[in-house]
Amino acid sequence: RNFAEQFSFVGSIVNSFWSSGLAKNVYKGKRERYQSVVDYLSDRLTTDPDRTYYLSGHSLGGGIAQLVSAQLKVPAVVISAPGVVETAELLGLDPLPLQGLVVNVIPNGDPVPDGAGKQAGEVAPVQCLDKPGYGCHRVFNTVCSLLAECGDQGTPARVLPCEFCPLENS
């Protein structure tokens, strides 16, 4: 069995925890874990209100970016982030606006977003350059997949080192 099949039970365990009364007590007041990010961005939004801001992150960092997005209504583009609907609700945030604020780029076969909560924003699936499992969670493979699919509009076009996309030609 592949990695995703071996650990498919994780999603049901996580989801049963979210629905328990224990989870609400655990998450009460947990916003302070990322409050420094909220404070910094709030200050930037006040100091430079004409500037456009975006949040980003990979994996857990993408989950945090989504929570900050829900709190401050700033758009986010994340890669392989877990779903945050349940977490947002436990933190007292409304996950509904994330539908128009967040894009989560998820490679096919990535076990993290597949088994860790309901997605709140738009999901942009991309091909994985590896077999399903941990290799599909590597941000390098996702960047290579995006460049292969979408191209590069930079001038001059960026060239990645050969070892950056090791699975691209296999």
PDB file of C-alpha atoms in Angstrom:
ATOM      1  CA  ARG A   1       0.000   0.000   0.000  1.00  0.00           C
ATOM      2  CA  ASN A   2       1.138   3.511  -0.675  1.00  0.00           C
ATOM      3  CA  PHE A   3       1.727   6.201   1.954  1.00  0.00           C
ATOM      4  CA  ALA A   4      -1.697   7.823   1.540  1.00  0.00           C
ATOM      5  CA  GLU A   5      -3.478   4.480   1.985  1.00  0.00           C
ATOM      6  CA  GLN A   6      -1.408   3.574   5.043  1.00  0.00           C
ATOM      7  CA  PHE A   7      -2.265   6.810   6.823  1.00  0.00           C
ATOM      8  CA  SER A   8      -5.818   7.403   5.554  1.00  0.00           C
ATOM      9  CA  PHE A   9      -7.158   6.839   9.091  1.00  0.00           C
ATOM     10  CA  VAL A  10      -5.504  10.081  10.260  1.00  0.00           C
ATOM     11  CA  GLY A  11      -8.262  12.248   8.752  1.00  0.00           C
ATOM     12  CA  SER A  12     -11.009  10.481  10.709  1.00  0.00           C
ATOM     13  CA  ILE A  13      -9.048  10.824  13.960  1.00  0.00           C
ATOM     14  CA  VAL A  14      -8.453  14.539  13.339  1.00  0.00           C
ATOM     15  CA  ASN A  15     -12.091  15.119  12.390  1.00  0.00           C
ATOM     16  CA  SER A  16     -13.398  13.304  15.482  1.00  0.00           C
ATOM     17  CA  PHE A  17     -11.139  15.476  17.656  1.00  0.00           C
ATOM     18  CA  TRP A  18     -12.480  18.678  16.024  1.00  0.00           C
ATOM     19  CA  SER A  19     -16.042  17.729  16.865  1.00  0.00           C
ATOM     20  CA  SER A  20     -15.284  16.954  20.523  1.00  0.00           C
ATOM     21  CA  GLY A  21     -15.881  19.334  23.419  1.00  0.00           C
ATOM     22  CA  LEU A  22     -12.226  18.883  24.336  1.00  0.00           C
ATOM     23  CA  ALA A  23     -11.128  20.605  21.112  1.00  0.00           C
ATOM     24  CA  LYS A  24     -13.098  23.755  21.935  1.00  0.00           C
ATOM     25  CA  ASN A  25     -11.367  24.014  25.304  1.00  0.00           C
ATOM     26  CA  VAL A  26      -7.952  23.323  23.786  1.00  0.00           C
ATOM     27  CA  TYR A  27      -8.399  26.025  21.132  1.00  0.00           C
ATOM     28  CA  LYS A  28      -9.926  28.662  23.396  1.00  0.00           C
ATOM     29  CA  GLY A  29      -7.534  31.612  23.245  1.00  0.00           C
ATOM     30  CA  LYS A  30      -5.023  29.941  20.888  1.00  0.00           C
ATOM     31  CA  ARG A  31      -4.920  32.897  18.536  1.00  0.00           C
ATOM     32  CA  GLU A  32      -1.927  34.201  20.504  1.00  0.00           C
ATOM     33  CA  ARG A  33       0.168  31.513  18.781  1.00  0.00           C
ATOM     34  CA  TYR A  34       0.151  33.592  15.595  1.00  0.00           C
ATOM     35  CA  GLN A  35      -0.791  36.974  17.078  1.00  0.00           C
ATOM     36  CA  SER A  36       2.588  38.497  16.181  1.00  0.00           C
ATOM     37  CA  VAL A  37       1.785  37.912  12.486  1.00  0.00           C
ATOM     38  CA  VAL A  38      -1.660  39.498  12.905  1.00  0.00           C
ATOM     39  CA  ASP A  39      -0.160  42.481  14.762  1.00  0.00           C
ATOM     40  CA  TYR A  40       2.555  43.003  12.150  1.00  0.00           C
ATOM     41  CA  LEU A  41       0.152  42.816   9.197  1.00  0.00           C
ATOM     42  CA  SER A  42      -2.444  44.989  10.956  1.00  0.00           C
ATOM     43  CA  ASP A  43       0.249  47.623  11.469  1.00  0.00           C
ATOM     44  CA  ARG A  44       1.320  47.400   7.808  1.00  0.00           C
ATOM     45  CA  LEU A  45      -2.307  47.686   6.635  1.00  0.00           C
ATOM     46  CA  THR A  46      -2.720  50.841   8.736  1.00  0.00           C
ATOM     47  CA  THR A  47       0.675  52.346   7.849  1.00  0.00           C
ATOM     48  CA  ASP A  48       0.439  51.684   4.117  1.00  0.00           C
ATOM     49  CA  PRO A  49      -3.264  51.267   3.281  1.00  0.00           C
ATOM     50  CA  ASP A  50      -2.819  51.770  -0.487  1.00  0.00           C
ATOM     51  CA  ARG A  51      -0.508  48.780  -0.822  1.00  0.00           C
ATOM     52  CA  THR A  52      -1.829  45.356  -1.794  1.00  0.00           C
ATOM     53  CA  TYR A  53      -0.861  42.537   0.549  1.00  0.00           C
ATOM     54  CA  TYR A  54      -0.968  38.777   0.100  1.00  0.00           C
ATOM     55  CA  LEU A  55      -0.273  35.999   2.555  1.00  0.00           C
ATOM     56  CA  SER A  56       1.451  32.773   1.608  1.00  0.00           C
ATOM     57  CA  GLY A  57       2.702  29.627   3.237  1.00  0.00           C
ATOM     58  CA  HIS A  58       3.348  25.936   2.781  1.00  0.00           C
ATOM     59  CA  SER A  59       1.812  23.164   4.882  1.00  0.00           C
ATOM     60  CA  LEU A  60       1.305  24.404   8.463  1.00  0.00           C
ATOM     61  CA  GLY A  61       2.476  27.867   7.377  1.00  0.00           C
ATOM     62  CA  GLY A  62      -0.305  27.816   4.778  1.00  0.00           C
ATOM     63  CA  GLY A  63      -2.805  26.892   7.480  1.00  0.00           C
ATOM     64  CA  ILE A  64      -1.687  29.869   9.564  1.00  0.00           C
ATOM     65  CA  ALA A  65      -1.841  32.141   6.504  1.00  0.00           C
ATOM     66  CA  GLN A  66      -5.472  31.050   5.999  1.00  0.00           C
ATOM     67  CA  LEU A  67      -6.359  31.818   9.634  1.00  0.00           C
ATOM     68  CA  VAL A  68      -4.767  35.271   9.389  1.00  0.00           C
ATOM     69  CA  SER A  69      -6.666  35.763   6.119  1.00  0.00           C
ATOM     70  CA  ALA A  70      -9.927  34.896   7.881  1.00  0.00           C
ATOM     71  CA  GLN A  71      -9.157  37.371  10.638  1.00  0.00           C
ATOM     72  CA  LEU A  72      -7.888  40.318   8.559  1.00  0.00           C
ATOM     73  CA  LYS A  73      -9.613  39.639   5.191  1.00  0.00           C
ATOM     74  CA  VAL A  74      -6.311  39.655   3.293  1.00  0.00           C
ATOM     75  CA  PRO A  75      -5.984  37.275   0.305  1.00  0.00           C
ATOM     76  CA  ALA A  76      -3.722  34.239   0.597  1.00  0.00           C
ATOM     77  CA  VAL A  77      -2.106  31.837  -1.862  1.00  0.00           C
ATOM     78  CA  VAL A  78      -0.961  28.704  -0.059  1.00  0.00           C
ATOM     79  CA  ILE A  79       0.592  25.385  -1.053  1.00  0.00           C
ATOM     80  CA  SER A  80      -0.405  22.011   0.401  1.00  0.00           C
ATOM     81  CA  ALA A  81      -2.100  23.572   3.411  1.00  0.00           C
ATOM     82  CA  PRO A  82      -4.422  21.590   5.662  1.00  0.00           C
ATOM     83  CA  GLY A  83      -8.087  22.501   5.729  1.00  0.00           C
ATOM     84  CA  VAL A  84      -8.891  25.111   8.368  1.00  0.00           C
ATOM     85  CA  VAL A  85     -12.699  25.279   8.483  1.00  0.00           C
ATOM     86  CA  GLU A  86     -12.946  23.511  11.840  1.00  0.00           C
ATOM     87  CA  THR A  87      -9.936  25.329  13.300  1.00  0.00           C
ATOM     88  CA  ALA A  88     -11.282  28.722  12.219  1.00  0.00           C
ATOM     89  CA  GLU A  89     -14.628  27.980  13.854  1.00  0.00           C
ATOM     90  CA  LEU A  90     -12.941  26.827  17.076  1.00  0.00           C
ATOM     91  CA  LEU A  91     -10.958  30.078  17.124  1.00  0.00           C
ATOM     92  CA  GLY A  92     -14.148  32.104  16.689  1.00  0.00           C
ATOM     93  CA  LEU A  93     -13.404  33.058  13.081  1.00  0.00           C
ATOM     94  CA  ASP A  94     -15.833  32.807  10.185  1.00  0.00           C
ATOM     95  CA  PRO A  95     -14.359  30.509   7.500  1.00  0.00           C
ATOM     96  CA  LEU A  96     -16.985  31.463   4.877  1.00  0.00           C
ATOM     97  CA  PRO A  97     -15.133  34.560   3.518  1.00  0.00           C
ATOM     98  CA  LEU A  98     -12.096  32.374   2.818  1.00  0.00           C
ATOM     99  CA  GLN A  99     -13.951  31.033  -0.231  1.00  0.00           C
ATOM    100  CA  GLY A 100     -13.135  34.277  -2.019  1.00  0.00           C
ATOM    101  CA  LEU A 101      -9.830  35.026  -0.294  1.00  0.00           C
ATOM    102  CA  VAL A 102      -7.757  31.830  -0.363  1.00  0.00           C
ATOM    103  CA  VAL A 103      -6.324  29.636  -3.114  1.00  0.00           C
ATOM    104  CA  ASN A 104      -4.701  26.403  -1.946  1.00  0.00           C
ATOM    105  CA  VAL A 105      -2.457  24.775  -4.568  1.00  0.00           C
ATOM    106  CA  ILE A 106      -2.611  21.030  -3.853  1.00  0.00           C
ATOM    107  CA  PRO A 107      -0.674  18.377  -5.768  1.00  0.00           C
ATOM    108  CA  ASN A 108      -2.617  15.186  -6.498  1.00  0.00           C
ATOM    109  CA  GLY A 109      -1.610  12.544  -3.962  1.00  0.00           C
ATOM    110  CA  ASP A 110      -0.469  14.953  -1.230  1.00  0.00           C
ATOM    111  CA  PRO A 111      -1.565  13.319   2.061  1.00  0.00           C
ATOM    112  CA  VAL A 112      -1.467  16.469   4.237  1.00  0.00           C
ATOM    113  CA  PRO A 113      -4.333  18.500   2.748  1.00  0.00           C
ATOM    114  CA  ASP A 114      -6.233  15.323   1.857  1.00  0.00           C
ATOM    115  CA  GLY A 115      -6.438  14.063   5.423  1.00  0.00           C
ATOM    116  CA  ALA A 116      -6.395  17.128   7.638  1.00  0.00           C
ATOM    117  CA  GLY A 117      -9.688  18.983   7.710  1.00  0.00           C
ATOM    118  CA  LYS A 118     -12.149  20.596   5.337  1.00  0.00           C
ATOM    119  CA  GLN A 119     -10.744  23.118   2.857  1.00  0.00           C
ATOM    120  CA  ALA A 120     -12.129  26.648   3.187  1.00  0.00           C
ATOM    121  CA  GLY A 121     -10.988  28.390   0.016  1.00  0.00           C
ATOM    122  CA  GLU A 122     -10.561  27.501  -3.610  1.00  0.00           C
ATOM    123  CA  VAL A 123      -8.470  24.417  -4.333  1.00  0.00           C
ATOM    124  CA  ALA A 124      -6.190  24.482  -7.388  1.00  0.00           C
ATOM    125  CA  PRO A 125      -5.097  20.904  -8.095  1.00  0.00           C
ATOM    126  CA  VAL A 126      -1.778  20.331  -9.870  1.00  0.00           C
ATOM    127  CA  GLN A 127       0.044  17.211 -11.004  1.00  0.00           C
ATOM    128  CA  CYS A 128       2.522  15.694  -8.581  1.00  0.00           C
ATOM    129  CA  LEU A 129       6.005  14.995  -9.922  1.00  0.00           C
ATOM    130  CA  ASP A 130       6.378  12.025  -7.562  1.00  0.00           C
ATOM    131  CA  LYS A 131       4.296   9.003  -6.624  1.00  0.00           C
ATOM    132  CA  PRO A 132       1.495   9.732  -4.093  1.00  0.00           C
ATOM    133  CA  GLY A 133       2.798  10.350  -0.598  1.00  0.00           C
ATOM    134  CA  TYR A 134       5.343  12.610   1.035  1.00  0.00           C
ATOM    135  CA  GLY A 135       7.075  13.484  -2.247  1.00  0.00           C
ATOM    136  CA  CYS A 136       3.847  15.181  -3.347  1.00  0.00           C
ATOM    137  CA  HIS A 137       4.026  17.403  -0.252  1.00  0.00           C
ATOM    138  CA  ARG A 138       7.461  18.808  -1.159  1.00  0.00           C
ATOM    139  CA  VAL A 139       7.111  22.478  -2.044  1.00  0.00           C
ATOM    140  CA  PHE A 140       9.958  22.141  -4.590  1.00  0.00           C
ATOM    141  CA  ASN A 141       8.019  19.578  -6.602  1.00  0.00           C
ATOM    142  CA  THR A 142       4.939  21.824  -6.529  1.00  0.00           C
ATOM    143  CA  VAL A 143       6.887  24.861  -7.753  1.00  0.00           C
ATOM    144  CA  CYS A 144       8.394  22.760 -10.561  1.00  0.00           C
ATOM    145  CA  SER A 145       4.949  21.459 -11.467  1.00  0.00           C
ATOM    146  CA  LEU A 146       3.537  25.010 -11.597  1.00  0.00           C
ATOM    147  CA  LEU A 147       6.398  26.215 -13.795  1.00  0.00           C
ATOM    148  CA  ALA A 148       5.981  23.236 -16.111  1.00  0.00           C
ATOM    149  CA  GLU A 149       2.222  23.797 -16.361  1.00  0.00           C
ATOM    150  CA  CYS A 150       2.033  27.593 -16.430  1.00  0.00           C
ATOM    151  CA  GLY A 151       5.426  28.645 -17.738  1.00  0.00           C
ATOM    152  CA  ASP A 152       7.360  31.653 -16.552  1.00  0.00           C
ATOM    153  CA  GLN A 153       6.470  35.170 -17.618  1.00  0.00           C
ATOM    154  CA  GLY A 154       9.618  36.686 -16.063  1.00  0.00           C
ATOM    155  CA  THR A 155      12.063  38.606 -18.232  1.00  0.00           C
ATOM    156  CA  PRO A 156      14.475  37.031 -18.508  1.00  0.00           C
ATOM    157  CA  ALA A 157      12.800  33.707 -17.775  1.00  0.00           C
ATOM    158  CA  ARG A 158      14.039  32.183 -14.541  1.00  0.00           C
ATOM    159  CA  VAL A 159      16.120  29.062 -14.856  1.00  0.00           C
ATOM    160  CA  LEU A 160      16.026  26.557 -12.030  1.00  0.00           C
ATOM    161  CA  PRO A 161      19.143  24.623 -11.032  1.00  0.00           C
ATOM    162  CA  CYS A 162      19.064  21.028 -12.311  1.00  0.00           C
ATOM    163  CA  GLU A 163      18.777  19.594  -8.799  1.00  0.00           C
ATOM    164  CA  PHE A 164      15.804  21.830  -7.934  1.00  0.00           C
ATOM    165  CA  CYS A 165      13.359  19.613  -9.843  1.00  0.00           C
ATOM    166  CA  PRO A 166      14.989  16.208  -9.447  1.00  0.00           C
ATOM    167  CA  LEU A 167      11.867  14.215 -10.283  1.00  0.00           C
ATOM    168  CA  GLU A 168      10.804  16.284 -13.284  1.00  0.00           C
ATOM    169  CA  ASN A 169      12.631  14.131 -15.830  1.00  0.00           C
ATOM    170  CA  SER A 170      12.247  10.728 -14.179  1.00  0.00           C
TER     171      SER A 170
END
